Coordinates of C-alpha atoms in Angstrom, one line a residue:
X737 CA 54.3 98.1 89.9
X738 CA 52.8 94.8 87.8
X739 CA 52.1 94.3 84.5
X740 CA 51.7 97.3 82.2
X741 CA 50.8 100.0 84.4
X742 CA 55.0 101.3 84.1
X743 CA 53.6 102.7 80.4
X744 CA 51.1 105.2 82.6
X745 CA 53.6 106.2 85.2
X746 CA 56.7 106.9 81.5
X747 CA 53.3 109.5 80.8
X748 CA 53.5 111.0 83.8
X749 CA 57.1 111.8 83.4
X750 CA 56.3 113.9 80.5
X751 CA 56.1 117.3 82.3
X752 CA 59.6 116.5 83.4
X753 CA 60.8 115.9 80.0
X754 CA 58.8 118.7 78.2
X755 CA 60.2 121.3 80.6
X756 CA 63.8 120.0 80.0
X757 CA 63.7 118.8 76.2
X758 CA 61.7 121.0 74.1
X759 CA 63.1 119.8 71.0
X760 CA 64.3 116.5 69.5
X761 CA 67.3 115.0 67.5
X762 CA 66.4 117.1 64.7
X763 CA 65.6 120.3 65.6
X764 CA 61.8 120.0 65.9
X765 CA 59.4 121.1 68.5
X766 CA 58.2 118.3 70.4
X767 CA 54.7 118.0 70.4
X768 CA 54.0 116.3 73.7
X769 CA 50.2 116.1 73.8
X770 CA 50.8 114.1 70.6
X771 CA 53.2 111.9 72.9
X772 CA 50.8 111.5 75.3
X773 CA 47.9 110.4 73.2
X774 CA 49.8 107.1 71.9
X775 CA 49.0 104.0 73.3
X776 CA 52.5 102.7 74.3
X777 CA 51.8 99.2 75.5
X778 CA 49.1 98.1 72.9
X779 CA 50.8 99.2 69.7
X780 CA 51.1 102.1 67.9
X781 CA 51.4 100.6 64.0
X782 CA 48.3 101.1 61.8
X783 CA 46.9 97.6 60.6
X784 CA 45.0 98.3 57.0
X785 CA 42.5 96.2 54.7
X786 CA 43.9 93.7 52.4
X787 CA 44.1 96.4 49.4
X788 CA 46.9 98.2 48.1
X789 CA 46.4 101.7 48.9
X790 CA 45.4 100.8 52.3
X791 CA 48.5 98.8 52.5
X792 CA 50.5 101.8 50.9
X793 CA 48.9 104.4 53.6
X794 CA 49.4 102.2 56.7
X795 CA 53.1 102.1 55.3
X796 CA 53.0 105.6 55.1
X797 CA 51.5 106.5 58.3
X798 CA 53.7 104.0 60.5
X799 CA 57.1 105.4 59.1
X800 CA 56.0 109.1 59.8
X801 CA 55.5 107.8 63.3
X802 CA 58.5 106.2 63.3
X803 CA 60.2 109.6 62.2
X804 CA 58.2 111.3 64.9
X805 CA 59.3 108.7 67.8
X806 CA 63.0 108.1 66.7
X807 CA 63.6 111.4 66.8
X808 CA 62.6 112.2 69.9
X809 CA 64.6 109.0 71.2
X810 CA 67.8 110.0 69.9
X811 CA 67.6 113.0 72.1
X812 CA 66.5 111.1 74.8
X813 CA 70.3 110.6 76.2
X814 CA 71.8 113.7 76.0
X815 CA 69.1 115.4 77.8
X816 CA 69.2 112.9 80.7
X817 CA 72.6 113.1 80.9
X818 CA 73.5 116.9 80.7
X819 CA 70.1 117.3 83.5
X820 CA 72.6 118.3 86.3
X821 CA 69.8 119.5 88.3
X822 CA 67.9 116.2 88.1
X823 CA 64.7 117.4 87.2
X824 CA 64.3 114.4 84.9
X825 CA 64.2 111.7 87.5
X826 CA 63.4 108.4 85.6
X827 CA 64.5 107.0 82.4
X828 CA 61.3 105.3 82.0
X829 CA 59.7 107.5 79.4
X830 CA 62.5 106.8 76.3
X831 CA 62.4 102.7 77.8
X832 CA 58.3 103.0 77.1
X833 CA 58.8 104.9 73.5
X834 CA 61.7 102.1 72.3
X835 CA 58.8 99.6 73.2
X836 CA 56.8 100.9 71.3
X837 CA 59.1 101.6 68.3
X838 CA 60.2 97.9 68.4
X839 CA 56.9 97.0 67.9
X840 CA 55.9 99.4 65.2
X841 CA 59.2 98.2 63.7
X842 CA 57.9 95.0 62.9
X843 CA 54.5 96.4 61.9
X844 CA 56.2 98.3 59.1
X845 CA 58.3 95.3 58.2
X846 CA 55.3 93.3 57.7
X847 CA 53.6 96.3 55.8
X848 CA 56.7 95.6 53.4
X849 CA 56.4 92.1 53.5
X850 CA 52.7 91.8 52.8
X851 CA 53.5 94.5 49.9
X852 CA 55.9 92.2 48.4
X853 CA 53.5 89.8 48.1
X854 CA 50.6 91.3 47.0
X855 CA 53.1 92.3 44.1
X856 CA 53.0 96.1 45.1
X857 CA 56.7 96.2 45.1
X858 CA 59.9 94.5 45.2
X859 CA 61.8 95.4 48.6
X860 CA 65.7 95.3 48.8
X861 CA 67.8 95.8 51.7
X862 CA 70.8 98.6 50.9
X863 CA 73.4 99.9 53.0
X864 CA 72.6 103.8 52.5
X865 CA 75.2 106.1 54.2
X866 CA 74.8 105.6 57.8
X867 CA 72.1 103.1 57.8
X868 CA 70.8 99.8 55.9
X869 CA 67.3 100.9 54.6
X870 CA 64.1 98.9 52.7
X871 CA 64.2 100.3 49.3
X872 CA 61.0 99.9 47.1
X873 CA 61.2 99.5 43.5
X874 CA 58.1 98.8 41.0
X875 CA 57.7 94.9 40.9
X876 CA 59.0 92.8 37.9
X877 CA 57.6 89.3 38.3
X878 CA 60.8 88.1 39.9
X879 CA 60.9 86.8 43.8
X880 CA 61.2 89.0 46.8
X881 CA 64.9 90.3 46.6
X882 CA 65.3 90.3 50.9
X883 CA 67.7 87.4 51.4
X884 CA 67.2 88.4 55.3
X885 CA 63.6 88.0 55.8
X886 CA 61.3 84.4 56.0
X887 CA 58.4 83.9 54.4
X888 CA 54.8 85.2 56.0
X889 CA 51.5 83.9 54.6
X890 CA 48.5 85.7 54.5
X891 CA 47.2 84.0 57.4
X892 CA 50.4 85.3 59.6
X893 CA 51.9 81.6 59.8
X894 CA 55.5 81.1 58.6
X895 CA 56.3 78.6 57.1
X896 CA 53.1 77.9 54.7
X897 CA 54.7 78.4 51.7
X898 CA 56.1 75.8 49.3
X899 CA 59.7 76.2 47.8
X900 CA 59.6 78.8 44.7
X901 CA 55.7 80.5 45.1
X902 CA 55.3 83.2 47.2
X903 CA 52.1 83.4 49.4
X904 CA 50.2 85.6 47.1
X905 CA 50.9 82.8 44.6
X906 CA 49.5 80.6 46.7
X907 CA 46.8 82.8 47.6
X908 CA 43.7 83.9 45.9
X909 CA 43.7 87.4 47.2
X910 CA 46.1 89.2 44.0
X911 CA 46.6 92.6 43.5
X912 CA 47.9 94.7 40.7
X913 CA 50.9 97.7 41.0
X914 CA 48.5 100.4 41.5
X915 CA 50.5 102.7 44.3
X916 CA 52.8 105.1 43.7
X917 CA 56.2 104.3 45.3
X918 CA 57.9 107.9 46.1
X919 CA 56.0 108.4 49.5
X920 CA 56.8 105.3 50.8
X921 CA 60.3 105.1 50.5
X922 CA 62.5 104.7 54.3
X923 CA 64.2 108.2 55.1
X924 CA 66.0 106.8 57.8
X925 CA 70.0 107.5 56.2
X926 CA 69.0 110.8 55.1
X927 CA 67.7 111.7 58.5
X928 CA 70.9 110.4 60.1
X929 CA 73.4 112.0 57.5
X930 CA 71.8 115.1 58.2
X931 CA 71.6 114.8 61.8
X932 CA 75.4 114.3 61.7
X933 CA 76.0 116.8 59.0
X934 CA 74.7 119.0 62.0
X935 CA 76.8 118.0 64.8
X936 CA 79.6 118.1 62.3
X937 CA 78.7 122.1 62.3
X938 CA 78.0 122.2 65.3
X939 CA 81.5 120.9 66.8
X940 CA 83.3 123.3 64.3
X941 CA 81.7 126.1 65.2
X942 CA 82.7 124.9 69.2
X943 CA 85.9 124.6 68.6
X944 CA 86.4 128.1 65.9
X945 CA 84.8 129.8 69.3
X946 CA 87.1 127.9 71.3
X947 CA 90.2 129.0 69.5
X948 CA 89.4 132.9 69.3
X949 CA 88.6 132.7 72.9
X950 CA 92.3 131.3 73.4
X951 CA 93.8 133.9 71.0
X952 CA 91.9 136.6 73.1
X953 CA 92.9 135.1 76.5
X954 CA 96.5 136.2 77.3
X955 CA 96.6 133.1 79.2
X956 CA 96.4 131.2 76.3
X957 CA 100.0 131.9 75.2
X958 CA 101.4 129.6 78.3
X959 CA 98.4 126.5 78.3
X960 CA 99.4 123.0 76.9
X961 CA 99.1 123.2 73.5
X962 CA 98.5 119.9 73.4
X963 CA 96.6 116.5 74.4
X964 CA 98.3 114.1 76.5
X965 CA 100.1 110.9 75.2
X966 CA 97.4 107.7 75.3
X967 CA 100.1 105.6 76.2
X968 CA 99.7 103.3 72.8
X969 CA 102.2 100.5 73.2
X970 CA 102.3 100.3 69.8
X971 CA 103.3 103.7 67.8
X972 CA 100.6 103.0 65.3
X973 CA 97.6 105.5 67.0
X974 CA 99.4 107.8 69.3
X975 CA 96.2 110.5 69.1
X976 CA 94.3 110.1 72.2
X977 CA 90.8 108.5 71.4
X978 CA 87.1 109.3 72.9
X979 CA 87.1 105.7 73.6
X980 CA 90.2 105.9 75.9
X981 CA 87.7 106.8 79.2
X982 CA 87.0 102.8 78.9
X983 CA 90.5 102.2 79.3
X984 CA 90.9 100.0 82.5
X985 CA 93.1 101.2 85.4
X986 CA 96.1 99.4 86.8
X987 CA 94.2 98.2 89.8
X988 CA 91.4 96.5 88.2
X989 CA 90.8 93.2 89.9
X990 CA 87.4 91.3 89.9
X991 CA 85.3 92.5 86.7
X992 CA 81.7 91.0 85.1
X993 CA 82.4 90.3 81.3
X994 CA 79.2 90.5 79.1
X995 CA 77.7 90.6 75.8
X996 CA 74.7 90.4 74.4
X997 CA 73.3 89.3 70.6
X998 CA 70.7 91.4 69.1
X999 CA 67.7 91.1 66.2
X1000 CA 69.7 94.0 64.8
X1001 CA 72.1 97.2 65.3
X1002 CA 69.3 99.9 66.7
X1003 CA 68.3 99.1 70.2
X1004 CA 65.0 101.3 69.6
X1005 CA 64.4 99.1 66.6
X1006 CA 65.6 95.1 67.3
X1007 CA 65.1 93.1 70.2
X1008 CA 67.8 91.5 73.0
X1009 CA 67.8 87.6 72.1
X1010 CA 70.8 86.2 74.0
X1011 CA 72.8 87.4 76.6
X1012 CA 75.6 85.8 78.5
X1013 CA 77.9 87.0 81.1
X1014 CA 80.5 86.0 83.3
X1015 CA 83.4 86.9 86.1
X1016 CA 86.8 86.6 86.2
X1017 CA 89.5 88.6 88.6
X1018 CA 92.4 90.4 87.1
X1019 CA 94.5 90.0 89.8
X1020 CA 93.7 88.5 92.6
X1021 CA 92.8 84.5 93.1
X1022 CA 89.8 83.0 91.8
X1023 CA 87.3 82.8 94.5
X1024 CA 87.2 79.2 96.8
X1025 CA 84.5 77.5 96.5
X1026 CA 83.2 78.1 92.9
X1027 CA 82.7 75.5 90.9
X1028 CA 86.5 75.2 88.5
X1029 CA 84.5 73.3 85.6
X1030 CA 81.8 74.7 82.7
X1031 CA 80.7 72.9 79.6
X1032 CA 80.9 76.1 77.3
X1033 CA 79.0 75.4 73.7
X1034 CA 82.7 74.8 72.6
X1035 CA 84.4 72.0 74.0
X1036 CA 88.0 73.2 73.5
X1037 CA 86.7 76.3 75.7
X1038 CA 88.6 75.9 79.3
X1039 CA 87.1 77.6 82.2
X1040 CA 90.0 78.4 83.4
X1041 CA 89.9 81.6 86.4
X1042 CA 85.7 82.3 84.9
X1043 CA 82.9 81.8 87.4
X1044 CA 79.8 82.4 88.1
X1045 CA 78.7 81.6 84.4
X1046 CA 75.3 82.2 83.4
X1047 CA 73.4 82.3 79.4
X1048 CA 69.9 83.7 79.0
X1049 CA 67.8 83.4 76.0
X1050 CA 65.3 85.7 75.4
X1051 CA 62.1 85.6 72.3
X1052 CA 60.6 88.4 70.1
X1053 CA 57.2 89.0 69.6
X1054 CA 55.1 86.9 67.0
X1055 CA 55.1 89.4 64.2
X1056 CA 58.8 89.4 64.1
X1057 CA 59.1 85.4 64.5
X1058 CA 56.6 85.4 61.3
X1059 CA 59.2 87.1 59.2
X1060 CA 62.3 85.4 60.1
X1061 CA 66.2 86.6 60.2
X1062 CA 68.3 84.7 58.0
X1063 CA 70.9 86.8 58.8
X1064 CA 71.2 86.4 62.5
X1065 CA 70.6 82.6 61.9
X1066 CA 73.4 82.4 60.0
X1067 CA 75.5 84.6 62.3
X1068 CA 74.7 83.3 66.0
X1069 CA 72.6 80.2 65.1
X1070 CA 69.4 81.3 66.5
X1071 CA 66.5 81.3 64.4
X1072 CA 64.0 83.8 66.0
X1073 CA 61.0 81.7 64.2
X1074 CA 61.4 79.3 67.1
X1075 CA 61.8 82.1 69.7
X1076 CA 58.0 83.5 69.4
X1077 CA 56.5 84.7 72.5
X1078 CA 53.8 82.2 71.6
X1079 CA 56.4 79.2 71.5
X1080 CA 56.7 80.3 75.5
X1081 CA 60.1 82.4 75.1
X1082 CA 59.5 85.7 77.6
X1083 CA 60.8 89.1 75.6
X1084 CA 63.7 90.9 77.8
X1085 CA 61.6 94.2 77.7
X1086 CA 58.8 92.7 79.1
X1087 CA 60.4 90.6 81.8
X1088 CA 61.2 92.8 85.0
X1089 CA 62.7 90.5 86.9
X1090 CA 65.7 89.7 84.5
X1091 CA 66.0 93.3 83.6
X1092 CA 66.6 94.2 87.7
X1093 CA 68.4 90.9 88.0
X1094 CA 70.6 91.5 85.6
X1095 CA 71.1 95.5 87.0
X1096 CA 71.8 94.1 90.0
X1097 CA 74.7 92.1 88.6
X1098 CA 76.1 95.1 86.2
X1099 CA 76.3 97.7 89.4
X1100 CA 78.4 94.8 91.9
X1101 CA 81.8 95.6 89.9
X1102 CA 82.6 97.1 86.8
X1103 CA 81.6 94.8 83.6
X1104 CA 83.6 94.2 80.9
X1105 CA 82.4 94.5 77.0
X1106 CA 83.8 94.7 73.4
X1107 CA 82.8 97.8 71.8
X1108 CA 80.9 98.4 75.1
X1109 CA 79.2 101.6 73.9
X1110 CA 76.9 99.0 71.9
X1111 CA 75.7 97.0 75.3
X1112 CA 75.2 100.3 76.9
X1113 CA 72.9 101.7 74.6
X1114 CA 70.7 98.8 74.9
X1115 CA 70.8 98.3 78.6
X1116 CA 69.8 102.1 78.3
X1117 CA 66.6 101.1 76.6
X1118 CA 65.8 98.5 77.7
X1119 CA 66.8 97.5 81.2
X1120 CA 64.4 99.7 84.0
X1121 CA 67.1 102.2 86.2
X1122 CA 69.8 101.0 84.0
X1123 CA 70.5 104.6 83.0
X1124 CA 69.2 106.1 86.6
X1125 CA 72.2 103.8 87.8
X1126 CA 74.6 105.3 85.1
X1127 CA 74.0 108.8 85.8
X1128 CA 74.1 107.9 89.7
X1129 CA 77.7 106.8 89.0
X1130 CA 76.7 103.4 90.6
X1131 CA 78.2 101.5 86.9
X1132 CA 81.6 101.3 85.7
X1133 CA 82.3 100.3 82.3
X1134 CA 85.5 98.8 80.8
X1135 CA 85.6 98.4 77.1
X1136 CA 88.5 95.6 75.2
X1137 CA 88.4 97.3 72.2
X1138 CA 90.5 100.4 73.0
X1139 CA 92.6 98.3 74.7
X1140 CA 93.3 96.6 71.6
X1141 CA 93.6 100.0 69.6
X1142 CA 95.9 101.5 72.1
X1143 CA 97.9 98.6 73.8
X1144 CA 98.3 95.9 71.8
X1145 CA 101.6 95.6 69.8
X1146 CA 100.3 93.1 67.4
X1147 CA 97.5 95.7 65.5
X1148 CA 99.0 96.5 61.8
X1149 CA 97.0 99.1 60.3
X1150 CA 96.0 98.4 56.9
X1151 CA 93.8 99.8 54.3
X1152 CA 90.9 97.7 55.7
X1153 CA 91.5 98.4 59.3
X1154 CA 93.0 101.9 59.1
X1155 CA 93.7 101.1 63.1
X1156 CA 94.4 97.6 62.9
X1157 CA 91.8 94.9 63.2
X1158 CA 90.8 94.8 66.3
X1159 CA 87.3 92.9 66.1
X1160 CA 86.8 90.7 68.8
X1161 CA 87.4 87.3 66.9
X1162 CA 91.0 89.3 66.1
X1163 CA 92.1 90.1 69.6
X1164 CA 91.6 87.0 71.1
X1165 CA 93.5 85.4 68.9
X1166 CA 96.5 87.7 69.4
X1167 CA 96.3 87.5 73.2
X1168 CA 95.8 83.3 72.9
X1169 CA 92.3 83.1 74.0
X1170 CA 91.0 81.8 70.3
X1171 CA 93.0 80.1 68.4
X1172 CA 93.5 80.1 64.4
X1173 CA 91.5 77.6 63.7
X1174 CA 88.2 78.5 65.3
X1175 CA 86.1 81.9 65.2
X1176 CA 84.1 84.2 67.5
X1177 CA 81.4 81.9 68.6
X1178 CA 78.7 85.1 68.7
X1179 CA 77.2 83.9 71.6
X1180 CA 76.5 86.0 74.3
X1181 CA 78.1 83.9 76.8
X1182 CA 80.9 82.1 74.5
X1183 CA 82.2 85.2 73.4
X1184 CA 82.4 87.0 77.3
X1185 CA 84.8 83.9 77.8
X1186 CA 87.3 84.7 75.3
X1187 CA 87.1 88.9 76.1
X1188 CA 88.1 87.9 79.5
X1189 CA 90.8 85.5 78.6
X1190 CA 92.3 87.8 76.4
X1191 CA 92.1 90.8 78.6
X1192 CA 93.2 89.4 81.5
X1193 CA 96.5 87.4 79.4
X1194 CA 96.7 91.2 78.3
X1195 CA 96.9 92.7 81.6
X1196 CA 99.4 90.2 82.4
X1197 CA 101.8 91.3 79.4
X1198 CA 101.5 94.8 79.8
X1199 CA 101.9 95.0 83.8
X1200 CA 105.8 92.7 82.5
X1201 CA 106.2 95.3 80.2
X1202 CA 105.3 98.5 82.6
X1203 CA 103.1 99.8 79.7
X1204 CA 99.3 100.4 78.9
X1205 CA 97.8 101.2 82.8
X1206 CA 101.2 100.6 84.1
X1207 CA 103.4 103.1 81.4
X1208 CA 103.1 106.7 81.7
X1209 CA 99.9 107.8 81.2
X1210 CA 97.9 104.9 82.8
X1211 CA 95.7 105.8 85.4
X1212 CA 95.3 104.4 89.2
X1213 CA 92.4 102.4 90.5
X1214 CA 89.8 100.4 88.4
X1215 CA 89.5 102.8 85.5
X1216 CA 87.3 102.7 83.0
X1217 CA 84.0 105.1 82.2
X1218 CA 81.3 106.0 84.9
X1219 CA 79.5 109.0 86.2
X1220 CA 79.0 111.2 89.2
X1221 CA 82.6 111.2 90.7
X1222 CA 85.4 112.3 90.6
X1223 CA 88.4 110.1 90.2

């Protein structure tokens, strides 16, 4: 299937998905005609006249439909994943709605953008509960307040703006406040607080159901009263963790370490920009005949046992090179103004051929990520039978983070870090794979090379000490979290 035509075939899923999700993250009836009727691959952001209430209701219809959309994303997962009978056969559907999002995204953050200008509002970026939201407030003749955005001109160019005016300054098109601010104001932490508020109840009421069942089931007086020991080498978190399913098993040998950098935190928002990947064996020899040098961005990076090193840079689409990100500039060192699809840079969730090449690689052995939950949801969303693969039980995933929580003796809780600091940057420099005077590179592939060091020099530790996969409660095999099988 070529060019675009996957957006028709996600539409013809939507029988399957009406039939097995009637409702989304939030409790409302989907309305899937509505779903239908959008045009997925040419854009679903409203693009108004030059004049502030038509700015003010393209604003205010793109974040209803972002509402509408994200909401019926978030549910996305769990209904694929608890569809035991496999009536939903393809993932494709939730890939076509992120594309969508992503690009309505940007439409909304140039709504802002073109808002600020037109001195309609002054936008600042606030961390609101669970999320980091655009907050409007009445404009007050001082610059735009959003350190993390570039400048757009009127004309859509970046860059056309001297140091000190804003385009509208430089513009003859000025507009007075005339549009009232309450209806336009991003909902997105109040919809997520309250979407966990409900789980919250939700898991209460499960286990309160759970516990009278117990206290009715005669049985109940002999079970295990209690969960098993994680194994922590440390003392510090005995509790077992949810994260402890990406624990690697004593027999892990040849892995795939990854990571990817991001426009953002919300894979149905932000786009893929680098990703870089690597392999490395645990325990047995590096292969023969791979090459036993790479010239790593860092030059006090060793090779060492990696092979088969690869980095792949990715763009975004022009609207969201117009506007900039300071904050990932600063961050990785990729300025996304240069990465336009326009400047030639191909976008990850329009390039087949990397997404299946890249499948390809993550389903050969299991791959290796820190805080891997965040490289799985956007492989979910953006890489075609990703998720098909998953559920198929065809991808193991091994996470370096709980094995920092758990196994490493050198995490100190602390106010800070309740569980120890076990960022990335942190545990490579307790297992010797960074050392104190450089930092996490955040580069896709630069920072795969130190997760593998450090796991693997932390492999090596614990098998001496017969603790983590090798104490008590470690498990057999290649551990870590997949699907469809038993272990």
């Amino acid at each position: 299937m070529t060019d675009r035509a996957w957006f028709d075939a996600a539409k013809g899923d939507i029988p399957q998905w009406a039939a097995s999700m009637p409702k989304d993250a939030d409790g409302t009836t989907i309305d899937w005609d509505w779903v239908r009727s959008l045009d997925l691959a040419h854009g679903v952001g409203t693009i108004p006249e030059s004049t502030p209430q038509s700015i003010h209701d393209a604003l205010k219809a793109d974040y209803a439909t972002r509402e509408r959309l994200e909401s019926i994303i978030a549910q996305c997962n769990s209904a694929f994943m608890t569809d035991f009978d496999r009536f939903i056969g393809s993932y494709r559907l939730p890939r076509a709605l992120a594309y969508a999002n992503r690009r309505l995204n940007d439409n909304i953050n140039t709504l802002l953008h073109l808002g600020e200008q037109q001195h309609l509002w002054a936008v600042s970026r606030e961390r609101r509960g669970r999320a980091t939201i655009a907050v409007l407030k009445p404009y007050s003749g001082s610059g735009p307040s959003n350190d993390d955005q570039g400048m757009l001109d009127l004309s859509g160019e970046a860059g056309g703006t001297s140091a000190g005016n804003t385009a509208a300054e430089n513009s003859d098109v000025k507009f007075p406040t005339t549009v009232a601010l309450d209806d336009v104001q991003d909902r997105t932490a109040a919809i997520l607080d309250a979407r966990a508020e409900r789980r919250k109840a939700q898991r209460f009421q499960k286990r309160a159901g759970d516990a009278a069942m117990a206290r009715a089931n005669l049985s109940g007086a002999t079970s295990p009263g209690g969960a098993a020991s994680s194994g922590n080498a440390t003392g510090h978190h005995p509790k077992p963790d949810w994260r402890d399913a990406y624990l690697p098993g004593r027999d892990v040998d040849a892995v795939m370490g990854i990571d990817i950098e991001t426009t953002g935190i919300d894979p149905a928002r932000d786009y893929i920009i680098d990703v870089g990947f690597e392999f490395m064996n645990m325990a047995s020899p590096r292969p023969a005949g791979e090459p036993e040098t790479y010239a790593y961005e860092q030059g006090y990076y060793a090779a060492g046992d990696a092979y088969g090193q690869s980095r792949l840079a990715f763009g975004v689409p022009p609207e969201n090179a117009a506007l900039g990100n300071a904050l990932i500039a600063k961050l990785t060192g990729i300025d996304v103004r240069g990465r336009s699809s326009e400047a030639g840079y191909r976008l990850f969730d329009e390039w087949p051929q990397a997404q299946a090449g890249l499948l390809a690689r993550l389903t050969q052995q299991p791959y290796v990520a820190h805080n891997a939950t965040f490289e799985h949801s956007w492989f979910m969303l953006n890489v075609a039978g990703y998720a098909e693969s998953y559920r198929a039980g065809r991808i193991t995933i091994i996470d370096t983070l709980p094995m920092s929580r758990q196994w490493d003796p050198g995490v100190v809780p602390t106010n800070e870090h309740p569980y120890g600091d076990n960022t990335l940057d942190a545990y490579a420099k307790r297992q010797g794979a960074l050392d104190s005077v450089h930092n996490e590179r955040h580069l896709g592939l630069e920072d795969s090379h130190i997760m593998l060091v450090a796991m693997k020099h932390h492999l090596a530790a614990l098998k001496a000490q017969r603790k983590g996969p090798w104490g008590p409660a470690g498990r057999a095999g290649v551990g870590g979290k997949s699907c469809g099988r038993k272990r």
